[in-house]
mmCIF file of C-alpha atoms and ligand atoms in Angstrom:
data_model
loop_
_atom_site.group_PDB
_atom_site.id
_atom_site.type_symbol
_atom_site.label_atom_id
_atom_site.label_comp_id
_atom_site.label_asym_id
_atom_site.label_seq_id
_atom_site.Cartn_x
_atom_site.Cartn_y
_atom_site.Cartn_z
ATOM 1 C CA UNK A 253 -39.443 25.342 -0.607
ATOM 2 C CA UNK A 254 -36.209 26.895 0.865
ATOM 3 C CA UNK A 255 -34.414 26.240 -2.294
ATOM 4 C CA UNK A 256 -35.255 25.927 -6.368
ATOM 5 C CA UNK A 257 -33.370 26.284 -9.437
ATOM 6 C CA UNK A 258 -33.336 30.158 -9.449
ATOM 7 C CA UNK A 259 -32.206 29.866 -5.971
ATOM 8 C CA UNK A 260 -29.561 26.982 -5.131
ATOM 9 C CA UNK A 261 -27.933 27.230 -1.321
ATOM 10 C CA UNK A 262 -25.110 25.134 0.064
ATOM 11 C CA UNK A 263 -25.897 22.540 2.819
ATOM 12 C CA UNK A 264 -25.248 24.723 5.727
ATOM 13 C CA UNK A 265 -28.015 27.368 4.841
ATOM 14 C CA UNK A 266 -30.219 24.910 3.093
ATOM 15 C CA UNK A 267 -30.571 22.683 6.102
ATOM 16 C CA UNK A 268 -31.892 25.380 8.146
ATOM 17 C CA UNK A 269 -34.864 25.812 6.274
ATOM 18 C CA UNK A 270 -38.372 24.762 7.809
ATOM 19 C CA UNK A 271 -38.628 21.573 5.742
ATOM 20 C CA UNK A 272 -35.175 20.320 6.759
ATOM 21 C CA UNK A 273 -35.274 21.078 10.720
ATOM 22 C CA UNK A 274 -38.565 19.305 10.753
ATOM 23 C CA UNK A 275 -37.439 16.546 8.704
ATOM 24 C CA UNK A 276 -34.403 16.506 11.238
ATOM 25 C CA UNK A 277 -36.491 16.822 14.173
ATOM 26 C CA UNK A 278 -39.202 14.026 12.465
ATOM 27 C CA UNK A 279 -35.985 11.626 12.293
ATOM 28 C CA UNK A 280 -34.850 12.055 15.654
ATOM 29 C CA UNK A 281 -37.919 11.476 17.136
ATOM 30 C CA UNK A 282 -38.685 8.032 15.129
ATOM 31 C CA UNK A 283 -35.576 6.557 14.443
ATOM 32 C CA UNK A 284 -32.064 7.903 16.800
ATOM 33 C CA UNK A 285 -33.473 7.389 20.173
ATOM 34 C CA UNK A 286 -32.834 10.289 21.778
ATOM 35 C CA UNK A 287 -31.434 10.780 24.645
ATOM 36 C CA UNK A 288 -32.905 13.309 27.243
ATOM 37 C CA UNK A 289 -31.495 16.606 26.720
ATOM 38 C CA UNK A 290 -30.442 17.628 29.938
ATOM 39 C CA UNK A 291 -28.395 14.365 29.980
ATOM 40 C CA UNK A 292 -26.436 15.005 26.851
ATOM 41 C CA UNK A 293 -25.686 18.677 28.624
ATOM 42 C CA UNK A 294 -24.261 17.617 31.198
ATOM 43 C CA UNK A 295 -22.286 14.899 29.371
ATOM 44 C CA UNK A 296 -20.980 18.170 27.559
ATOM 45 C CA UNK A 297 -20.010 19.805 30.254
ATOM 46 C CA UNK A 298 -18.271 17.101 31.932
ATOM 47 C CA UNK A 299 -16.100 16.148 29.049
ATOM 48 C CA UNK A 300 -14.907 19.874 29.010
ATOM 49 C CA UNK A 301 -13.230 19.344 32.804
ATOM 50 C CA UNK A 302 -9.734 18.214 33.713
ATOM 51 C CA UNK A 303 -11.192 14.843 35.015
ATOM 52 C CA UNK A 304 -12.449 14.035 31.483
ATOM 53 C CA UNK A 305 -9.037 15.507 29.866
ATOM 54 C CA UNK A 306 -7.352 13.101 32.011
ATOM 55 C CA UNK A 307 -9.314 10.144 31.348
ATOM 56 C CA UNK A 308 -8.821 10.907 27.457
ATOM 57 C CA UNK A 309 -5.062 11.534 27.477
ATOM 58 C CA UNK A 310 -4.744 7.954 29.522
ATOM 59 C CA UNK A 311 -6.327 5.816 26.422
ATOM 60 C CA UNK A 312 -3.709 4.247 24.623
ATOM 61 C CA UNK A 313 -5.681 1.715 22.726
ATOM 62 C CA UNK A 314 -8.291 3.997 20.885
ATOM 63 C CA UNK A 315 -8.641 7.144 19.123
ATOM 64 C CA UNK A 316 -11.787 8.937 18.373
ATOM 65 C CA UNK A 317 -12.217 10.735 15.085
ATOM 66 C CA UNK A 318 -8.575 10.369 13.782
ATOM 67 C CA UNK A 319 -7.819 12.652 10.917
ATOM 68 C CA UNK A 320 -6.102 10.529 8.766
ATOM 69 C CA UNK A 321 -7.681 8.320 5.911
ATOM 70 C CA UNK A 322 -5.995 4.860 4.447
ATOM 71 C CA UNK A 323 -2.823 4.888 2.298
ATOM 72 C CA UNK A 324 -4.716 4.547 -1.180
ATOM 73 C CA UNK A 325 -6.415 7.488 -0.969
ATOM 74 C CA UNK A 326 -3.119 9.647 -0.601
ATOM 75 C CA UNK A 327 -1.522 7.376 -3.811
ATOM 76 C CA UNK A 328 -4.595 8.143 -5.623
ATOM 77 C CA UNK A 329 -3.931 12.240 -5.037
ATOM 78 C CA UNK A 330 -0.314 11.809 -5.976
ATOM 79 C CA UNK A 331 -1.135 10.241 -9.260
ATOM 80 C CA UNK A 332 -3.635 13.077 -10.053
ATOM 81 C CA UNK A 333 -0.320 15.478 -10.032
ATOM 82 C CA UNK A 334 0.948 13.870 -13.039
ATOM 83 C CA UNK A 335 -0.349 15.072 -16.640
ATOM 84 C CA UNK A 336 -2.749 12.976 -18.153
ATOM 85 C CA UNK A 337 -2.936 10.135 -15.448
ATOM 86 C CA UNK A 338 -5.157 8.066 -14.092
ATOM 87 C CA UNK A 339 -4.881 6.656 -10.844
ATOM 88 C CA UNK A 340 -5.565 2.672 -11.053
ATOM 89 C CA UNK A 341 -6.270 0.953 -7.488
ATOM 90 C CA UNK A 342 -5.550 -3.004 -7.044
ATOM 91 C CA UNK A 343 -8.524 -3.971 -4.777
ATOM 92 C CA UNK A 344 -12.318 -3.664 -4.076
ATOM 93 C CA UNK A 345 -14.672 -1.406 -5.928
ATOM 94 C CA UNK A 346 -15.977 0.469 -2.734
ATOM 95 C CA UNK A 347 -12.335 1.498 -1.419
ATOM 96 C CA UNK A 348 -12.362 3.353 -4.088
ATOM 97 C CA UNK A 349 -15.663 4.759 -4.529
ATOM 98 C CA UNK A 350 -14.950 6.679 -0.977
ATOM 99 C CA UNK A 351 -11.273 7.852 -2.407
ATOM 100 C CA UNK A 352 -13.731 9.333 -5.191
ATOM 101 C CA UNK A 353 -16.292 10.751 -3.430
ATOM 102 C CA UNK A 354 -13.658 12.518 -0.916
ATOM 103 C CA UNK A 355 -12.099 14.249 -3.452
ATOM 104 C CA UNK A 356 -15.057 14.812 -5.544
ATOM 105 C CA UNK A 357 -16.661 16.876 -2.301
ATOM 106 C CA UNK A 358 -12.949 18.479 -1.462
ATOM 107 C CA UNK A 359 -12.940 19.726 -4.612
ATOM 108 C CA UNK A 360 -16.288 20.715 -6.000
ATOM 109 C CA UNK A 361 -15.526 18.842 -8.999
ATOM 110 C CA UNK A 362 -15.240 15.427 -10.021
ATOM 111 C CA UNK A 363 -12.675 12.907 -10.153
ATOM 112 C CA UNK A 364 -11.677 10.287 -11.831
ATOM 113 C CA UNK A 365 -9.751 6.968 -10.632
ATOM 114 C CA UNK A 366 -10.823 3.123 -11.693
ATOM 115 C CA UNK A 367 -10.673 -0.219 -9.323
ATOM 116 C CA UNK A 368 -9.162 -3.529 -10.371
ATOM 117 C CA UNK A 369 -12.636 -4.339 -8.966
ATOM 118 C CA UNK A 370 -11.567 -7.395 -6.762
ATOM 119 C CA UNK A 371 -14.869 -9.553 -5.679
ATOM 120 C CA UNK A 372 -14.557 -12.859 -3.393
ATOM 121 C CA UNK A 373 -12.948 -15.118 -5.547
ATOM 122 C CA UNK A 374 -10.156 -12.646 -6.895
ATOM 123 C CA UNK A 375 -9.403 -12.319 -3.001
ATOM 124 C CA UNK A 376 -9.396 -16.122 -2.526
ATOM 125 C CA UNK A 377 -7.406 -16.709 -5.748
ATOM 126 C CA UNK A 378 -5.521 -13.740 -6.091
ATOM 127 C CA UNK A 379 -6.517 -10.985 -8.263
ATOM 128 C CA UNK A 380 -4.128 -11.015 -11.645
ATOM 129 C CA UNK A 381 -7.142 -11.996 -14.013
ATOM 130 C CA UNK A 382 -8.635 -8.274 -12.655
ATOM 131 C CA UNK A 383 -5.123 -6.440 -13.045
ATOM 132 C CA UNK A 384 -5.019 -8.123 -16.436
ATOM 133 C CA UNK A 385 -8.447 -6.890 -17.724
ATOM 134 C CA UNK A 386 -8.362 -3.896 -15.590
ATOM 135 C CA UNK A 387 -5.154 -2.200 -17.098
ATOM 136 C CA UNK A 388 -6.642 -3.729 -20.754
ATOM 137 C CA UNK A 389 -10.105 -1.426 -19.689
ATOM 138 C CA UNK A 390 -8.239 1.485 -18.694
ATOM 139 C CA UNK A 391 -6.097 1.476 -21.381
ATOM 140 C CA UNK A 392 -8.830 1.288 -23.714
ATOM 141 C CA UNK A 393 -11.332 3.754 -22.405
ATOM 142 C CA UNK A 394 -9.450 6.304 -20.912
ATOM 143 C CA UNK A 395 -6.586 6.390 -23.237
ATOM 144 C CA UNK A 396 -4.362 8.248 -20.442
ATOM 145 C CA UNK A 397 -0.774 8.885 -20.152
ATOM 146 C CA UNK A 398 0.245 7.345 -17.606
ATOM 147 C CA UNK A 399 -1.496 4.756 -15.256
ATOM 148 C CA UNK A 400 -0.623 4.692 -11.239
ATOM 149 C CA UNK A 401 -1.100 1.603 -9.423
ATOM 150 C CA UNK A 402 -1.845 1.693 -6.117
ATOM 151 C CA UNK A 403 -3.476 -1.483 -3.650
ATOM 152 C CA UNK A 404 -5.855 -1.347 -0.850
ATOM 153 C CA UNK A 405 -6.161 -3.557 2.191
ATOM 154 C CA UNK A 406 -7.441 -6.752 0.068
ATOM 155 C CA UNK A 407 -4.799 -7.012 -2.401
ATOM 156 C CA UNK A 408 -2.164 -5.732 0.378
ATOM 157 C CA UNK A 409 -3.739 -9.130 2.705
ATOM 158 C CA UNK A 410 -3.569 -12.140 0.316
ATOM 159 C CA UNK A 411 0.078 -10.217 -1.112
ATOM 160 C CA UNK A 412 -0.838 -9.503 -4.585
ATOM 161 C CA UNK A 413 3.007 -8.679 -6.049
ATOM 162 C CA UNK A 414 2.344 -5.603 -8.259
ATOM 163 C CA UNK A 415 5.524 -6.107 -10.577
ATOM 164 C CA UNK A 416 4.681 -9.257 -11.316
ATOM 165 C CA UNK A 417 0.896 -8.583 -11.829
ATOM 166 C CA UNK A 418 1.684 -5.726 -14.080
ATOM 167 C CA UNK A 419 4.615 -7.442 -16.032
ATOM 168 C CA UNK A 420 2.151 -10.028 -16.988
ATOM 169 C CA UNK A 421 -0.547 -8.140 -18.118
ATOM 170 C CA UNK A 422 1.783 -6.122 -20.347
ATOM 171 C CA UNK A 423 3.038 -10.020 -21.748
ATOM 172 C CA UNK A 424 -0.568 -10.363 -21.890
ATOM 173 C CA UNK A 425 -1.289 -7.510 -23.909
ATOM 174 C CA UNK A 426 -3.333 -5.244 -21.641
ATOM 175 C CA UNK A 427 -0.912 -2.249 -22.436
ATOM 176 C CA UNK A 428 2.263 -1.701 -24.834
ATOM 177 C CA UNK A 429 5.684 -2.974 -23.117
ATOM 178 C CA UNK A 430 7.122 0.300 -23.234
ATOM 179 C CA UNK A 431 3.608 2.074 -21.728
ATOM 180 C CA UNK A 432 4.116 3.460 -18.142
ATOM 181 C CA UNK A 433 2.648 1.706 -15.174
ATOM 182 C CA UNK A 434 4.214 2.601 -12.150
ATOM 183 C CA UNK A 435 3.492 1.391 -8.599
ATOM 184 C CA UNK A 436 3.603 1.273 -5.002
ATOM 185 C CA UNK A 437 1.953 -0.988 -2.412
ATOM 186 C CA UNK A 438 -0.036 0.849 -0.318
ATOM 187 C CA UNK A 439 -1.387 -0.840 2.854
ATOM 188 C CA UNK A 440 -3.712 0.327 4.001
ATOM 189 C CA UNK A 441 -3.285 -0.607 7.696
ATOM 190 C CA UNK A 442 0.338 1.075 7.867
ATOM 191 C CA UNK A 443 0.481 4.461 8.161
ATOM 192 C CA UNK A 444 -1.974 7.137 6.429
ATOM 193 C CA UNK A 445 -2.685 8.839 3.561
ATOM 194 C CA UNK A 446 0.347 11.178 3.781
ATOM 195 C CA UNK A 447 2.266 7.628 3.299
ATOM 196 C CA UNK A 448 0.411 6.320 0.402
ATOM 197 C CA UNK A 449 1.059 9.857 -1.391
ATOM 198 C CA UNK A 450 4.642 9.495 -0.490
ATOM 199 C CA UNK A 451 4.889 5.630 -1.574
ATOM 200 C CA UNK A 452 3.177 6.516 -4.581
ATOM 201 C CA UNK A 453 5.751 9.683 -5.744
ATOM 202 C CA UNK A 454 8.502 7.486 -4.891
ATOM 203 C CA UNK A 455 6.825 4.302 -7.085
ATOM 204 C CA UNK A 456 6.933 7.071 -10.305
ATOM 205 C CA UNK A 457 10.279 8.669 -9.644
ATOM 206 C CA UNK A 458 12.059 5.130 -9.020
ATOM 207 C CA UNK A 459 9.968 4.254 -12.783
ATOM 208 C CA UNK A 460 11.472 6.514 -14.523
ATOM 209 C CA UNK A 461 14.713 7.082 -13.062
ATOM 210 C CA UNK A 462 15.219 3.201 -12.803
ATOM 211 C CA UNK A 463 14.842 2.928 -16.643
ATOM 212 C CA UNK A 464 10.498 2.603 -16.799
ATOM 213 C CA UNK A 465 10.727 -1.173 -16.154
ATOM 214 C CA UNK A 466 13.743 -2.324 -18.222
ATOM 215 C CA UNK A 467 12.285 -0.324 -21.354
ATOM 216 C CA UNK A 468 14.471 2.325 -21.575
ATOM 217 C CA UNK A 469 18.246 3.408 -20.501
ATOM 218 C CA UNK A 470 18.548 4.200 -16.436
ATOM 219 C CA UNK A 471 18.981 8.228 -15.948
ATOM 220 C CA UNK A 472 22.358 9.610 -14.438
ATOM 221 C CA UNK A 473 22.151 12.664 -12.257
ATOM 222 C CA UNK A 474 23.390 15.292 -13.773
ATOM 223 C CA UNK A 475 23.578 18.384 -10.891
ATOM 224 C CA UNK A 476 22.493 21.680 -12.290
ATOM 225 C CA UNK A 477 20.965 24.872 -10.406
ATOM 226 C CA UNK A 478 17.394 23.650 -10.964
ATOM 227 C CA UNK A 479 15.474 23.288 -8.133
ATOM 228 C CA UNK A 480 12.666 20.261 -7.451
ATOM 229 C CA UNK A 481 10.186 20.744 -5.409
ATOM 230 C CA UNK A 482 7.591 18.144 -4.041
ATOM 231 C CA UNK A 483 5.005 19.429 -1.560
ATOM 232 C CA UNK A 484 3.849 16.499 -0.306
ATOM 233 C CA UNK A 485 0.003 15.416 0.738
ATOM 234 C CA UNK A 486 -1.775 19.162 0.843
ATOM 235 C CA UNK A 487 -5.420 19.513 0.380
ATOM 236 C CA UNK A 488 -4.947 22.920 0.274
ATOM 237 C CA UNK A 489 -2.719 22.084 -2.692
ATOM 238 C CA UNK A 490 -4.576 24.042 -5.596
ATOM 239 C CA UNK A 491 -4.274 27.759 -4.039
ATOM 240 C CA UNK A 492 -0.781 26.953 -2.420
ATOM 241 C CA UNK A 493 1.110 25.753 -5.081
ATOM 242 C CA UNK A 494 -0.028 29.020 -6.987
ATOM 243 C CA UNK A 495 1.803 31.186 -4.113
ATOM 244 C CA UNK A 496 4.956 28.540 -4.447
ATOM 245 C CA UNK A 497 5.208 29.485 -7.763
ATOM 246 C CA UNK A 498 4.395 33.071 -6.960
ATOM 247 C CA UNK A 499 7.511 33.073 -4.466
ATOM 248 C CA UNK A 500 9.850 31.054 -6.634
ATOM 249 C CA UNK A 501 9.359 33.412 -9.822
ATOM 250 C CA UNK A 502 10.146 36.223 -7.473
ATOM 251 C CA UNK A 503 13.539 34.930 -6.106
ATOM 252 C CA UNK A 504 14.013 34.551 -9.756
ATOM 253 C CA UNK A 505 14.609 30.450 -9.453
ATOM 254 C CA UNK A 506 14.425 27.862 -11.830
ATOM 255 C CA UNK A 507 12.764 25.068 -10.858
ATOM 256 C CA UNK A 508 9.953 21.952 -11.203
ATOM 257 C CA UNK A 509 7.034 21.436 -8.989
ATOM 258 C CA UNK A 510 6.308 17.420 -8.574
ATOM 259 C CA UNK A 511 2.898 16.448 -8.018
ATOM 260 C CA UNK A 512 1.211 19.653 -9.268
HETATM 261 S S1 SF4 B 165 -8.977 1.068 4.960
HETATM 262 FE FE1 SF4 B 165 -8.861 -0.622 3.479
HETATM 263 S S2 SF4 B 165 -10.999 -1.249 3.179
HETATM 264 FE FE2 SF4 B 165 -11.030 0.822 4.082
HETATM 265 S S3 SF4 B 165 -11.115 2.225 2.324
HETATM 266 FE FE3 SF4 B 165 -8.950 1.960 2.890
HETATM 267 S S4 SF4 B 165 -8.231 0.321 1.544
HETATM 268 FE FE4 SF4 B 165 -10.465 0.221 1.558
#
């Protein structure tokens, strides 16, 4: 075997083993119907000439490999920023198994986010019974800070209202009145991920500067020489906030990094 537990590769080096290209070779051969290779050559070639450049620039109703993802997956970054929270997404199970499994791979570590868990019926009747239960669950198990509510396309479609939703499960019970929930709607068919991250900051800085749902006095502004800085939707985030810090402590400035 290529690999074994005194000897663990990554994907790139353990897929060129012998086991793995003939396992890739068995594959193609039985199940991808391949094509004949000279064909796919010259298909190659041809989409690296000006005729196929043109032909590509002139679509206007398609895009091939886009490198965005859906808003909830940037709200469900943005709420990781915040101390102790957990990111809580209004809608199906498997929206938010991908967000997971995204970040889990991005980061070599796992992460942690729960689903409201909408089935059929919640998206025929609406889906307050699973916000209810949901927040109660969340509440219960996790025992975080702070939980961020976010929506997918489901919940976004039949026009779940979030304020209401979470109002009502607080009058239920599912959290303290005073507990912070904030939110954002986060369509998924408008926009990207950058503009779920940015709904989502927005959602937690209008909480608590709007008085955390009527619970507590609204905050004044109150101008000092403090500077806030939010970097916005970075993958990259871990290693360059580290050198944004680096750079602030050496021009000697006092400041707050949101989202880190
Ligand atoms: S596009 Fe919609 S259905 Fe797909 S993962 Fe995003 S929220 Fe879920």
């Amino acid at each position: 075997m290529t690999q074994n537990a005194d000897h663990v590769l990554d994907h790139l080096e353990l897929f060129r083993g012998p086991e793995y290209q003939q396992m890739l070779a068995n594959k193609k051969k039985m199940f991808e119907n391949p094509r004949d290779p000279a064909e796919v050559e010259r298909v190659r070639e041809w989409a690296k000439t000006p005729e196929y450049r043109e032909l590509n620039f002139a679509r206007e109703a398609l895009t091939v490999n886009p490198a965005k993802a859906c808003q909830p997956l940037g709200a469900v970054f943005a709420a990781v920023g915040f101390e102790g929270t957990i990111p809580f997404v209004h809608g199906s199970q498997g929206c938010v198994a991908y967000y997971r499994s995204h970040f889990s791979r991005h980061f070599k570590e796992p992460s942690s986010c729960v689903s409201s868990s909408m089935t059929e019926d919640a998206a025929v009747f609406g889906g307050l019974n699973n916000m209810i239960d949901g927040l109660a669950n969340t509440y219960a198990m996790y025992k975080p800070k702070m939980i961020a509510v976010s929506t997918t396309c489901m919940a976004e479609v039949i026009g779940d209202d979030l304020n209401a939703f979470i109002k009502t499960a607080k009058e239920k019970g599912s959290v303290p009145a005073e507990y912070d929930v904030p939110f954002a709607h986060t369509p998924a068919f408008v926009g990207s991920h950058v503009t779920g991250y940015d709904n989502v900051m927005k959602g937690i800085f209008e909480h608590f500067w709007d008085g955390k749902a009527r619970t507590a006095p609204v905050l004044e502004r109150v101008p000092n020489e403090k500077i806030n800085f939010i970097g916005g939707f970075d993958g990259y985030t871990v290693g360059n906030l580290r050198e944004v810090k680096r750079l602030l402590g050496i021009m000697g400035a006092d400041y707050t990094i949101l989202g880190d």
